[in-house]
Structures are given as C-alpha cells and as structure tokens.
C-alpha cells in the first residue's frame, strides 16, 4: 500500500513537478507542494475534490482553503455540523472538521486546473490509500466527475456501473455510500449549474446517512 500523503517533492508527474518549480520561483510564499488531506483520521465522511487551486490550496496548503470553492464548501460544512469554528480562508484559522476529512484526487496543482488522465491515474494510489486508511468511513462525497471516476477506480469498481449525476447515491461497499455533486467551483456556481441549495442537498443526504 502507498503512503496516504505524498512526499513534498513527489515528482511522479513530471509536468506537475515542473509547474511546482515554476510556482516556487514566482510565488515563493506559497505552499507549492502536494496538499495533504485535512481532517481527523477517524472520519466517517470523506470529501474528494479534484486538485488544489493555484491560489487556493496550493497557496495556503489546506484543501479548498483560500479560493471561491472553499467559501461555499466550508460554509456548507459549518451549516451541517461537519465543521466547527470559523472559516477565514487561511490554514491557521482554527477551523476544525467534525467526523470529516477532505482530500483531492490529484494532490498537486495542475496548469489551468486540468490534470491529465495519466496524472489522475498516477496520483490515485494516494487516494486509494487514504480511503483504505479510514476505518470508520461510511460516506464519500465526490465533487465532480473526475473525483467520482477516480474514487470508483480507487475502489476497484467499474465506472459504467455507477454513472455520475448530481446528488446520485451509489452503494460502493459494505455500509459505504458515494454521493455525487457537481464541483463547487466558481464556474459551476456562476453559470447556475450548481446552486447553494443543490449543494446543501448533497450534505443533507450525507448527514442523514450518518445518523
Ligand atoms: S499529483 Fe500526486 S503523484 Fe503526481 S506529482 Fe503530485 S503528489 Fe505526486
């Protein structure tokens, strides 16, 4: 089994390692390394995103922290009791996740937010190890189709048997459900593809399954 978090200089994806080097030159104050998962290891809920945003998690070092997607995600987590404290878009804001862990399908920021299929596959062992490391896991929320597909592959399930659809619930293991959501990106919310109400419905479904 692979480590649950890659080394800070992981170079398994040459394009992403080069991009990291570039960002270290241009933004030396940024985190500029694979972003570790955030939350307690006894979590029953796992949220899988796509990849760090350049000026979000790649800057702050905490998943979804510091960009638009994080504003909606953390507000929703606080609303449904999956987090406590205050989200202030900084890794040191003291926010605590409750029974919830957040990770990404790809741990390094990709140019233009677009990892290649090969990069997604190369980083998958870290996702698989992360999933396997959570003994109390009962619900996975997959944010977007790439997270959905990569999670299915990490679980060694056939993608065709579990088609992606917003708010769809898939039985992906014994007492393990995956719930799909459109990604909470600025693009999806600005275009109306994902409304805050649609996003909240996904977390309400997760909360119901965890009760
Ligand atoms: S995306 Fe994952 S596998 Fe690729 S370089 Fe980053 S940490 Fe390593």
CSV table of C-alpha atoms in Angstrom, one decimal, residues 4 7 10 44-45 67 71 75 100 105 112 116 121-122 124 134 158 165-166 180-181 195 199 202:
chain,number,residue,atom,x,y,z
A,4,UNK,CA,-1.6,8.2,2.4
A,7,UNK,CA,6.3,13.5,-0.2
A,10,UNK,CA,6.9,14.0,-5.3
A,44,UNK,CA,-16.9,8.8,8.7
A,45,UNK,CA,-17.3,11.3,5.8
A,67,UNK,CA,-10.4,30.3,-3.1
A,71,UNK,CA,-16.1,29.6,0.6
A,75,UNK,CA,-19.9,27.4,4.7
A,100,UNK,CA,-15.0,14.6,8.1
A,105,UNK,CA,-8.0,13.1,-6.5
A,112,UNK,CA,-5.3,25.6,-15.9
A,116,UNK,CA,-4.3,14.8,-17.5
A,121,UNK,CA,-4.1,7.8,-12.5
A,122,UNK,CA,-0.6,8.4,-11.1
A,124,UNK,CA,-4.7,7.5,-7.5
A,134,UNK,CA,-10.3,5.4,7.3
A,158,UNK,CA,-16.5,-0.4,-12.8
A,165,UNK,CA,-25.3,12.5,-11.6
A,166,UNK,CA,-25.6,15.3,-9.2
A,180,UNK,CA,-22.0,12.8,-6.3
A,181,UNK,CA,-22.0,16.5,-6.5
A,195,UNK,CA,-26.8,26.4,-6.6
A,199,UNK,CA,-25.0,21.7,-2.8
A,202,UNK,CA,-25.9,16.6,-1.0
